[in-house]
CSV table of C-alpha atoms in Angstrom, one decimal:
chain,number,residue,atom,x,y,z
A,1,UNK,CA,105.4,56.7,46.7
A,2,UNK,CA,108.9,56.1,48.2
A,3,UNK,CA,112.1,58.0,47.5
A,4,UNK,CA,113.9,55.0,49.2
A,5,UNK,CA,113.6,53.4,45.8
A,6,UNK,CA,116.1,56.0,44.3
A,7,UNK,CA,119.6,54.6,44.1
A,8,UNK,CA,122.9,55.4,42.4
A,9,UNK,CA,122.7,54.5,38.7
A,10,UNK,CA,119.1,55.6,38.2
A,11,UNK,CA,117.9,57.4,35.0
A,12,UNK,CA,115.4,60.1,34.2
A,13,UNK,CA,113.3,60.5,31.1
A,14,UNK,CA,111.6,63.8,30.3
A,15,UNK,CA,108.5,64.0,28.1
A,16,UNK,CA,107.5,67.7,27.9
A,17,UNK,CA,107.3,69.0,31.4
A,18,UNK,CA,107.0,65.5,33.0
A,19,UNK,CA,110.0,63.7,34.3
A,20,UNK,CA,110.0,59.9,34.8
A,21,UNK,CA,112.3,57.8,37.0
A,22,UNK,CA,113.6,54.3,36.2
A,23,UNK,CA,116.2,52.1,37.8
A,24,UNK,CA,114.6,51.5,41.2
A,25,UNK,CA,116.4,49.7,44.0
A,26,UNK,CA,115.3,46.0,44.0
A,27,UNK,CA,112.7,44.4,41.9
A,28,UNK,CA,109.3,46.1,41.3
A,29,UNK,CA,106.5,45.4,43.8
A,30,UNK,CA,102.7,45.2,43.3
A,31,UNK,CA,102.3,48.9,44.1
A,32,UNK,CA,104.2,49.7,40.8
A,33,UNK,CA,104.9,46.6,38.8
A,34,UNK,CA,106.5,48.7,35.9
A,35,UNK,CA,109.2,50.1,38.2
A,36,UNK,CA,108.8,53.4,36.4
A,37,UNK,CA,107.6,56.4,38.4
A,38,UNK,CA,106.6,60.0,37.7
A,39,UNK,CA,108.7,62.5,39.6
A,40,UNK,CA,106.4,64.7,41.5
A,41,UNK,CA,108.3,67.8,42.9
A,42,UNK,CA,106.0,70.4,44.5
A,43,UNK,CA,107.0,72.9,47.1
A,44,UNK,CA,110.4,71.2,47.3
A,45,UNK,CA,108.8,67.9,48.3
A,46,UNK,CA,109.9,64.9,46.2
A,47,UNK,CA,107.5,62.1,45.6
A,48,UNK,CA,107.4,59.1,43.2
A,49,UNK,CA,104.1,58.3,41.6
A,50,UNK,CA,103.5,54.9,40.0
A,51,UNK,CA,103.2,54.8,36.2
A,52,UNK,CA,101.5,52.1,34.1
A,53,UNK,CA,102.5,50.5,30.8
A,54,UNK,CA,100.2,49.8,27.8
A,55,UNK,CA,99.0,46.2,27.5
A,56,UNK,CA,101.2,45.6,24.5
A,57,UNK,CA,104.4,46.8,26.3
A,58,UNK,CA,107.3,44.4,27.0
A,59,UNK,CA,108.8,43.9,30.4
A,60,UNK,CA,111.5,46.4,31.5
A,61,UNK,CA,113.6,45.4,34.4
A,62,UNK,CA,115.1,48.0,36.8
A,63,UNK,CA,118.4,48.9,35.2
A,64,UNK,CA,121.3,50.7,36.9
A,65,UNK,CA,123.7,52.7,34.7
A,66,UNK,CA,122.1,52.0,31.3
A,67,UNK,CA,122.8,54.2,28.3
A,68,UNK,CA,119.8,56.5,27.7
A,69,UNK,CA,119.2,59.0,25.0
A,70,UNK,CA,116.2,60.9,23.7
A,71,UNK,CA,114.8,60.4,20.2
A,72,UNK,CA,113.1,63.5,18.8
A,73,UNK,CA,110.4,63.2,16.2
A,74,UNK,CA,112.6,65.3,13.9
A,75,UNK,CA,115.9,67.1,14.2
A,76,UNK,CA,115.5,69.7,16.9
A,77,UNK,CA,111.9,68.6,17.5
A,78,UNK,CA,110.0,67.5,20.6
A,79,UNK,CA,111.2,64.4,22.4
A,80,UNK,CA,108.8,61.6,21.6
A,81,UNK,CA,110.8,58.5,22.5
A,82,UNK,CA,113.8,57.3,24.6
A,83,UNK,CA,116.3,54.6,23.8
A,84,UNK,CA,117.5,52.5,26.8
A,85,UNK,CA,120.3,50.0,26.3
A,86,UNK,CA,122.2,47.8,28.7
A,87,UNK,CA,122.5,48.4,32.4
A,88,UNK,CA,122.6,46.2,35.5
A,89,UNK,CA,119.6,44.4,36.9
A,90,UNK,CA,119.0,43.9,40.7
A,91,UNK,CA,120.6,40.5,40.3
A,92,UNK,CA,123.7,42.1,38.9
A,93,UNK,CA,123.1,40.6,35.5
A,94,UNK,CA,124.2,43.0,32.7
A,95,UNK,CA,121.6,43.5,30.0
A,96,UNK,CA,122.3,43.5,26.2
A,97,UNK,CA,118.8,44.6,25.2
A,98,UNK,CA,117.7,47.8,23.5
A,99,UNK,CA,114.3,49.3,24.6
A,100,UNK,CA,112.2,52.1,23.1
A,101,UNK,CA,110.1,54.0,25.6
A,102,UNK,CA,107.3,56.4,24.5
A,103,UNK,CA,104.5,58.3,26.1
A,104,UNK,CA,101.2,56.6,25.3
A,105,UNK,CA,98.5,58.6,27.1
A,106,UNK,CA,98.0,61.2,29.8
A,107,UNK,CA,94.6,61.4,31.4
A,108,UNK,CA,93.9,63.2,34.7
A,109,UNK,CA,97.5,63.2,35.7
A,110,UNK,CA,97.6,59.4,35.1
A,111,UNK,CA,100.4,58.5,32.7
A,112,UNK,CA,100.8,55.4,30.6
A,113,UNK,CA,104.0,54.6,28.8
A,114,UNK,CA,104.7,52.1,26.0
A,115,UNK,CA,107.9,50.1,26.2
A,116,UNK,CA,109.0,47.9,23.3
A,117,UNK,CA,112.2,45.8,22.7
A,118,UNK,CA,114.2,46.5,19.5
A,119,UNK,CA,116.1,43.6,18.0
A,120,UNK,CA,119.5,44.3,16.4
A,121,UNK,CA,121.4,42.5,13.7
A,122,UNK,CA,125.0,42.8,12.4
A,123,UNK,CA,127.7,43.8,14.9
A,124,UNK,CA,125.5,43.6,18.0
A,125,UNK,CA,127.0,45.4,21.0
A,126,UNK,CA,127.7,43.1,23.9
A,127,UNK,CA,125.9,43.5,27.3
A,128,UNK,CA,127.3,46.5,29.1
A,129,UNK,CA,126.7,49.4,31.5
A,130,UNK,CA,128.3,52.8,32.1
A,131,UNK,CA,128.3,53.5,28.3
A,132,UNK,CA,126.6,56.2,26.2
A,133,UNK,CA,124.2,56.6,23.3
A,134,UNK,CA,123.5,59.6,21.1
A,135,UNK,CA,121.3,60.3,18.1
A,136,UNK,CA,123.0,62.0,15.1
A,137,UNK,CA,121.5,63.5,11.9
A,138,UNK,CA,123.3,63.5,8.5
A,139,UNK,CA,121.9,64.1,5.0
A,140,UNK,CA,118.3,63.6,6.1
A,141,UNK,CA,119.1,60.3,7.9
A,142,UNK,CA,119.2,59.4,11.6
A,143,UNK,CA,121.5,57.0,13.4
A,144,UNK,CA,122.4,56.1,17.0
A,145,UNK,CA,126.1,56.2,18.2
A,146,UNK,CA,127.0,53.9,21.0
A,147,UNK,CA,130.3,53.9,22.8
A,148,UNK,CA,132.1,52.6,25.9
A,149,UNK,CA,131.0,50.8,29.0
A,150,UNK,CA,132.0,47.8,31.1
A,151,UNK,CA,131.0,44.2,31.0
A,152,UNK,CA,131.9,40.9,32.7
A,153,UNK,CA,135.0,39.0,31.7
A,154,UNK,CA,134.2,37.1,28.5
A,155,UNK,CA,132.7,33.6,29.1
A,156,UNK,CA,135.6,31.8,27.6
A,157,UNK,CA,137.9,33.6,30.1
A,158,UNK,CA,135.7,33.3,33.2
A,159,UNK,CA,136.7,31.2,36.2
A,160,UNK,CA,135.2,30.8,39.6
A,161,UNK,CA,137.8,33.3,40.9
A,162,UNK,CA,137.0,36.1,38.4
A,163,UNK,CA,133.4,35.3,37.6
A,164,UNK,CA,132.1,38.7,38.8
A,165,UNK,CA,135.1,40.7,37.5
A,166,UNK,CA,134.3,43.4,35.0
A,167,UNK,CA,136.5,44.8,32.2
A,168,UNK,CA,136.4,47.7,29.8
A,169,UNK,CA,134.5,47.0,26.7
A,170,UNK,CA,136.5,47.2,23.4
A,171,UNK,CA,136.8,50.9,22.3
A,172,UNK,CA,134.5,50.3,19.3
A,173,UNK,CA,132.0,52.9,18.0
A,174,UNK,CA,128.7,51.3,17.1
A,175,UNK,CA,126.4,52.9,14.5
A,176,UNK,CA,122.8,51.7,14.8
A,177,UNK,CA,120.2,52.1,12.1
A,178,UNK,CA,116.9,52.0,14.0
A,179,UNK,CA,114.8,51.7,10.8
A,180,UNK,CA,116.4,48.5,9.8
A,181,UNK,CA,117.7,47.3,13.2
A,182,UNK,CA,121.2,47.0,11.9
A,183,UNK,CA,124.3,47.7,13.9
A,184,UNK,CA,127.8,48.3,12.5
A,185,UNK,CA,131.0,48.6,14.5
A,186,UNK,CA,134.0,50.9,13.7
A,187,UNK,CA,137.5,50.5,15.1
A,188,UNK,CA,139.0,54.0,15.1
A,189,UNK,CA,142.8,54.4,15.8
A,190,UNK,CA,142.2,57.5,17.9
A,191,UNK,CA,140.2,55.4,20.4
A,192,UNK,CA,142.7,53.1,22.1
A,193,UNK,CA,141.3,52.5,25.6
A,194,UNK,CA,137.9,51.4,26.8
A,195,UNK,CA,136.1,54.2,28.7
A,196,UNK,CA,133.0,54.2,30.9
A,197,UNK,CA,131.1,56.7,33.0
A,198,UNK,CA,131.9,59.4,30.5
A,199,UNK,CA,129.4,62.1,29.3
A,200,UNK,CA,128.4,62.7,25.7
A,201,UNK,CA,126.7,65.4,23.7
A,202,UNK,CA,125.4,65.3,20.2
A,203,UNK,CA,124.9,68.1,17.7
A,204,UNK,CA,123.8,67.4,14.1
A,205,UNK,CA,126.2,64.7,12.8
A,206,UNK,CA,128.8,64.9,15.6
A,207,UNK,CA,129.1,63.3,19.1
A,208,UNK,CA,131.4,64.8,21.7
A,209,UNK,CA,132.7,62.4,24.4
A,210,UNK,CA,134.1,63.9,27.6
A,211,UNK,CA,136.0,62.4,30.5
A,212,UNK,CA,135.2,58.9,31.7
A,213,UNK,CA,137.3,56.2,33.5
A,214,UNK,CA,139.4,53.5,32.0
A,215,UNK,CA,139.7,50.4,34.3
A,216,UNK,CA,142.7,49.0,32.3
A,217,UNK,CA,145.0,51.7,33.6
A,218,UNK,CA,142.9,53.4,36.2
A,219,UNK,CA,143.0,56.6,34.2
A,220,UNK,CA,140.6,59.5,33.5
A,221,UNK,CA,141.6,60.8,30.0
A,222,UNK,CA,141.8,64.6,29.7
A,223,UNK,CA,140.5,64.5,26.2
A,224,UNK,CA,137.4,65.3,24.2
A,225,UNK,CA,136.7,62.8,21.5
A,226,UNK,CA,134.9,64.3,18.5
A,227,UNK,CA,133.1,61.6,16.6
A,228,UNK,CA,131.7,62.7,13.2
A,229,UNK,CA,129.2,60.5,11.3
A,230,UNK,CA,128.5,60.7,7.6
A,231,UNK,CA,125.4,58.9,6.3
A,232,UNK,CA,125.5,59.0,2.5
A,233,UNK,CA,123.4,56.7,0.2
A,234,UNK,CA,126.1,54.1,0.4
A,235,UNK,CA,128.1,52.8,3.4
A,236,UNK,CA,128.3,55.1,6.5
A,237,UNK,CA,131.6,56.7,7.5
A,238,UNK,CA,132.8,57.5,11.1
A,239,UNK,CA,135.8,59.5,12.0
A,240,UNK,CA,137.3,60.7,15.3
A,241,UNK,CA,139.3,63.8,16.2
A,242,UNK,CA,141.0,64.1,19.6
A,243,UNK,CA,140.7,67.5,21.3
A,244,UNK,CA,143.2,67.9,24.2
A,245,UNK,CA,142.0,69.8,27.3
A,246,UNK,CA,142.6,69.8,31.0
A,247,UNK,CA,139.3,68.3,32.1
A,248,UNK,CA,139.6,64.9,33.7
A,249,UNK,CA,136.5,63.5,35.4
A,250,UNK,CA,134.1,60.6,35.6
A,251,UNK,CA,130.5,60.0,36.6
A,252,UNK,CA,129.5,63.6,35.8
A,253,UNK,CA,126.1,64.7,34.6
A,254,UNK,CA,125.3,66.8,31.6
A,255,UNK,CA,122.2,69.0,31.2
A,256,UNK,CA,121.2,71.2,28.3
A,257,UNK,CA,120.4,74.9,29.1
A,258,UNK,CA,119.8,76.1,25.5
A,259,UNK,CA,120.0,74.5,22.0
A,260,UNK,CA,123.7,75.0,21.8
A,261,UNK,CA,124.7,75.2,25.5
A,262,UNK,CA,125.2,72.5,28.0
A,263,UNK,CA,126.5,72.3,31.6
A,264,UNK,CA,128.7,69.5,33.0
A,265,UNK,CA,128.3,69.1,36.8
A,266,UNK,CA,129.2,66.6,39.5
A,267,UNK,CA,131.3,63.5,39.2
A,268,UNK,CA,134.8,62.7,40.4
A,269,UNK,CA,138.3,63.9,39.7
A,270,UNK,CA,139.8,60.8,41.3
A,271,UNK,CA,138.6,57.8,43.2
A,272,UNK,CA,138.4,59.8,46.4
A,273,UNK,CA,137.9,63.4,45.2
A,274,UNK,CA,134.5,64.8,44.2
A,275,UNK,CA,134.4,67.3,41.4
A,276,UNK,CA,132.9,70.6,42.6
A,277,UNK,CA,133.6,72.8,39.6
A,278,UNK,CA,131.1,73.2,36.8
A,279,UNK,CA,131.8,73.7,33.1
A,280,UNK,CA,129.8,75.2,30.3
A,281,UNK,CA,130.0,73.6,26.9
A,282,UNK,CA,129.2,75.9,23.9
A,283,UNK,CA,128.7,74.3,20.5
A,284,UNK,CA,128.8,76.4,17.3
A,285,UNK,CA,128.6,74.7,13.9
A,286,UNK,CA,131.8,72.6,14.0
A,287,UNK,CA,133.5,74.2,17.0
A,288,UNK,CA,133.3,73.6,20.7
A,289,UNK,CA,134.2,76.0,23.5
A,290,UNK,CA,134.6,74.8,27.1
A,291,UNK,CA,134.6,77.3,30.0
A,292,UNK,CA,134.5,77.0,33.8
A,293,UNK,CA,131.3,78.6,35.0
A,294,UNK,CA,130.0,79.8,38.4
A,295,UNK,CA,129.4,77.0,40.9
A,296,UNK,CA,126.4,76.8,43.2
A,297,UNK,CA,126.6,77.2,46.9
A,298,UNK,CA,127.1,73.5,47.8
A,299,UNK,CA,125.5,72.5,51.1
A,300,UNK,CA,127.5,71.0,54.0
A,301,UNK,CA,126.0,67.5,53.3
A,302,UNK,CA,127.1,67.7,49.7
A,303,UNK,CA,130.6,68.9,50.5
A,304,UNK,CA,131.3,66.3,53.2
A,305,UNK,CA,129.7,63.3,51.6
A,306,UNK,CA,132.1,60.7,50.1
A,307,UNK,CA,129.8,59.9,47.3
A,308,UNK,CA,127.1,61.6,45.3
A,309,UNK,CA,125.0,60.6,42.3
A,310,UNK,CA,122.3,62.1,40.1
A,311,UNK,CA,120.7,62.5,36.7
A,312,UNK,CA,119.5,65.2,34.3
A,313,UNK,CA,116.0,66.4,34.8
A,314,UNK,CA,116.0,68.4,31.5
A,315,UNK,CA,116.0,72.2,30.9
A,316,UNK,CA,119.1,72.8,32.9
A,317,UNK,CA,118.0,71.0,36.1
A,318,UNK,CA,119.8,68.1,37.8
A,319,UNK,CA,118.5,65.8,40.6
A,320,UNK,CA,121.3,65.0,43.1
A,321,UNK,CA,121.5,62.5,45.9
A,322,UNK,CA,124.0,62.1,48.8
A,323,UNK,CA,123.9,59.5,51.6
A,324,UNK,CA,122.2,60.9,54.7
A,325,UNK,CA,124.9,59.5,56.9
A,326,UNK,CA,128.2,58.5,55.5
A,327,UNK,CA,129.7,57.4,58.8
A,328,UNK,CA,127.0,54.8,59.7
A,329,UNK,CA,125.8,53.3,56.5
A,330,UNK,CA,123.1,50.7,57.4
A,331,UNK,CA,120.3,48.9,55.8
A,332,UNK,CA,117.9,51.7,56.4
A,333,UNK,CA,120.3,54.4,55.0
A,334,UNK,CA,118.5,57.1,53.1
A,335,UNK,CA,119.6,60.0,51.0
A,336,UNK,CA,119.4,63.7,50.9
A,337,UNK,CA,118.1,65.0,47.6
A,338,UNK,CA,118.7,68.3,45.9
A,339,UNK,CA,117.7,69.9,42.7
A,340,UNK,CA,120.4,72.0,41.1
A,341,UNK,CA,119.1,74.5,38.5
A,342,UNK,CA,121.2,76.1,35.9
A,343,UNK,CA,118.2,77.9,34.3
A,344,UNK,CA,118.2,81.6,33.3
A,345,UNK,CA,119.8,82.9,36.6
A,346,UNK,CA,122.7,81.9,38.8
A,347,UNK,CA,122.9,78.2,39.7
A,348,UNK,CA,120.7,77.4,42.6
A,349,UNK,CA,120.7,74.4,44.9
A,350,UNK,CA,117.3,73.5,46.4
A,351,UNK,CA,116.9,70.9,49.2
A,352,UNK,CA,114.1,68.4,48.6
A,353,UNK,CA,112.1,67.0,51.5
A,354,UNK,CA,110.9,63.5,50.9
A,355,UNK,CA,107.4,62.2,50.6
A,356,UNK,CA,106.0,59.5,52.8
A,357,UNK,CA,107.9,56.2,52.7
A,358,UNK,CA,105.6,53.2,52.3
A,359,UNK,CA,108.2,50.5,51.9
A,360,UNK,CA,111.9,50.3,52.6
A,361,UNK,CA,114.0,47.7,50.7
A,362,UNK,CA,116.3,45.6,52.8
A,363,UNK,CA,119.3,45.9,50.5
A,364,UNK,CA,122.5,47.8,51.1
A,365,UNK,CA,122.8,51.2,49.4
A,366,UNK,CA,125.2,51.1,46.4
A,367,UNK,CA,128.2,53.3,45.8
A,368,UNK,CA,127.8,56.2,43.4
A,369,UNK,CA,129.4,54.4,40.5
A,370,UNK,CA,130.5,50.9,39.8
A,371,UNK,CA,133.9,52.3,39.3
A,372,UNK,CA,134.2,52.6,43.1
A,373,UNK,CA,132.9,49.1,43.8
A,374,UNK,CA,136.0,47.5,42.3
A,375,UNK,CA,139.7,47.8,43.1
A,376,UNK,CA,142.3,48.3,40.4
A,377,UNK,CA,142.4,44.6,39.7
A,378,UNK,CA,138.7,44.6,39.0
A,379,UNK,CA,137.8,42.5,42.0
A,380,UNK,CA,134.8,43.1,44.2
C-alpha cells in the first residue's frame, strides 16, 4: 500500500465501519487495477489496501473532484450504495458519466465492490467537476439533486488559446430519477451564478448549499441556498430560497455527527487564506441553525501550509492532508496526514504516520483545489 497515491481531489466512501479511497494519483497499476483502496488506520498508521471489483463491474477511472453521495436502502437507513458523477481523470479529461458503487462481499478482510455505469436520458448534465449531488425523499419517492461545478469551454467556443480553460457550469438544478434514468433541469431565478467547490447537505426533501466559488466574478457567495423538491404523482417541482449569512468559503468539508447535526471544516476564505474556524449545522424540520463551534488545536504544519485538502470519513471524522514541505515542492513531495474527529468529545487532531511506500508516482503534486490552479481569466 502507498499513501503517495493520495492527492487533492480524492474521495472517501464509507460502508459500515469500512472506509474506501478513490481518486488516486496517476493511472492504476497492476498491484491494484481498480484504483480503489481500503483505508486501514490502526495505531495512527495510515495504509491503503487494494480492493477488487466483481467480474461484472465496469471500469472506473481515478477521478479528482467528482460529486459523490451516499444512497441509503431507505430513508434514514444504512448506506448500501454510492453515486459518483463527473470528476477529472489523470489525463485531465472531465467525465460526464454516472457510476453506482456497492459493496459486493467481505471475506477475511478482503473486500469486493461492484461498480456499474448508469445511463441518463433527458436533460443530461454536461461533464463537470467540483459539483455536488444529494439524495432527497418526497412523498415516498427518491430523487438525486445535482448542482454546480466547472467544465471546459464549450466545443464550439474552444480555440487553441483557450483549449484548457474552464468555466462555471450553468446554474441549473438537475433532478435525476434513478429508477427510470431520467434527468430534468430547472432554471431557478434565485441561482444566478455558477458555483463550484461548495458543500451541500440533504434532509428529507431539502438540499442546503453552502459557500463555493464562482469563477465568473471570483466571488465566494455568503449565502445558503435552500432547494426544496416536491415529487408528486405528476411533474416534480423544485424551488429555491436564499438564506443570507456571513459564511463565505470554498473547498470545505462537511461531516455528519448525528442525524440532524453536521460540521463544516477546512477550506478557504480567499485564494490565499485558509479557513481555520469550524461551524456546526443544526437541521430541525424546516429550519437551519448555523453556529461557530470549538476549533481543534491545529498543528504547526497545518497552520503554516499554503494548501490543505481532505474528505469526510463518516461519523464526524475527516482525513486531512497538507504538503510535507511547501517551500521545496518536488516530484517526490509527500504529505502529512491527520484525522480530525468531531465525535462525542472536543475536536481532536491525530497525526497519522504513513505505511510503507512501494511505488512513488513521478507526477507533480496538485494544488488543493482546481480553483487555485487557474487565474482570474481561467488560464492555466
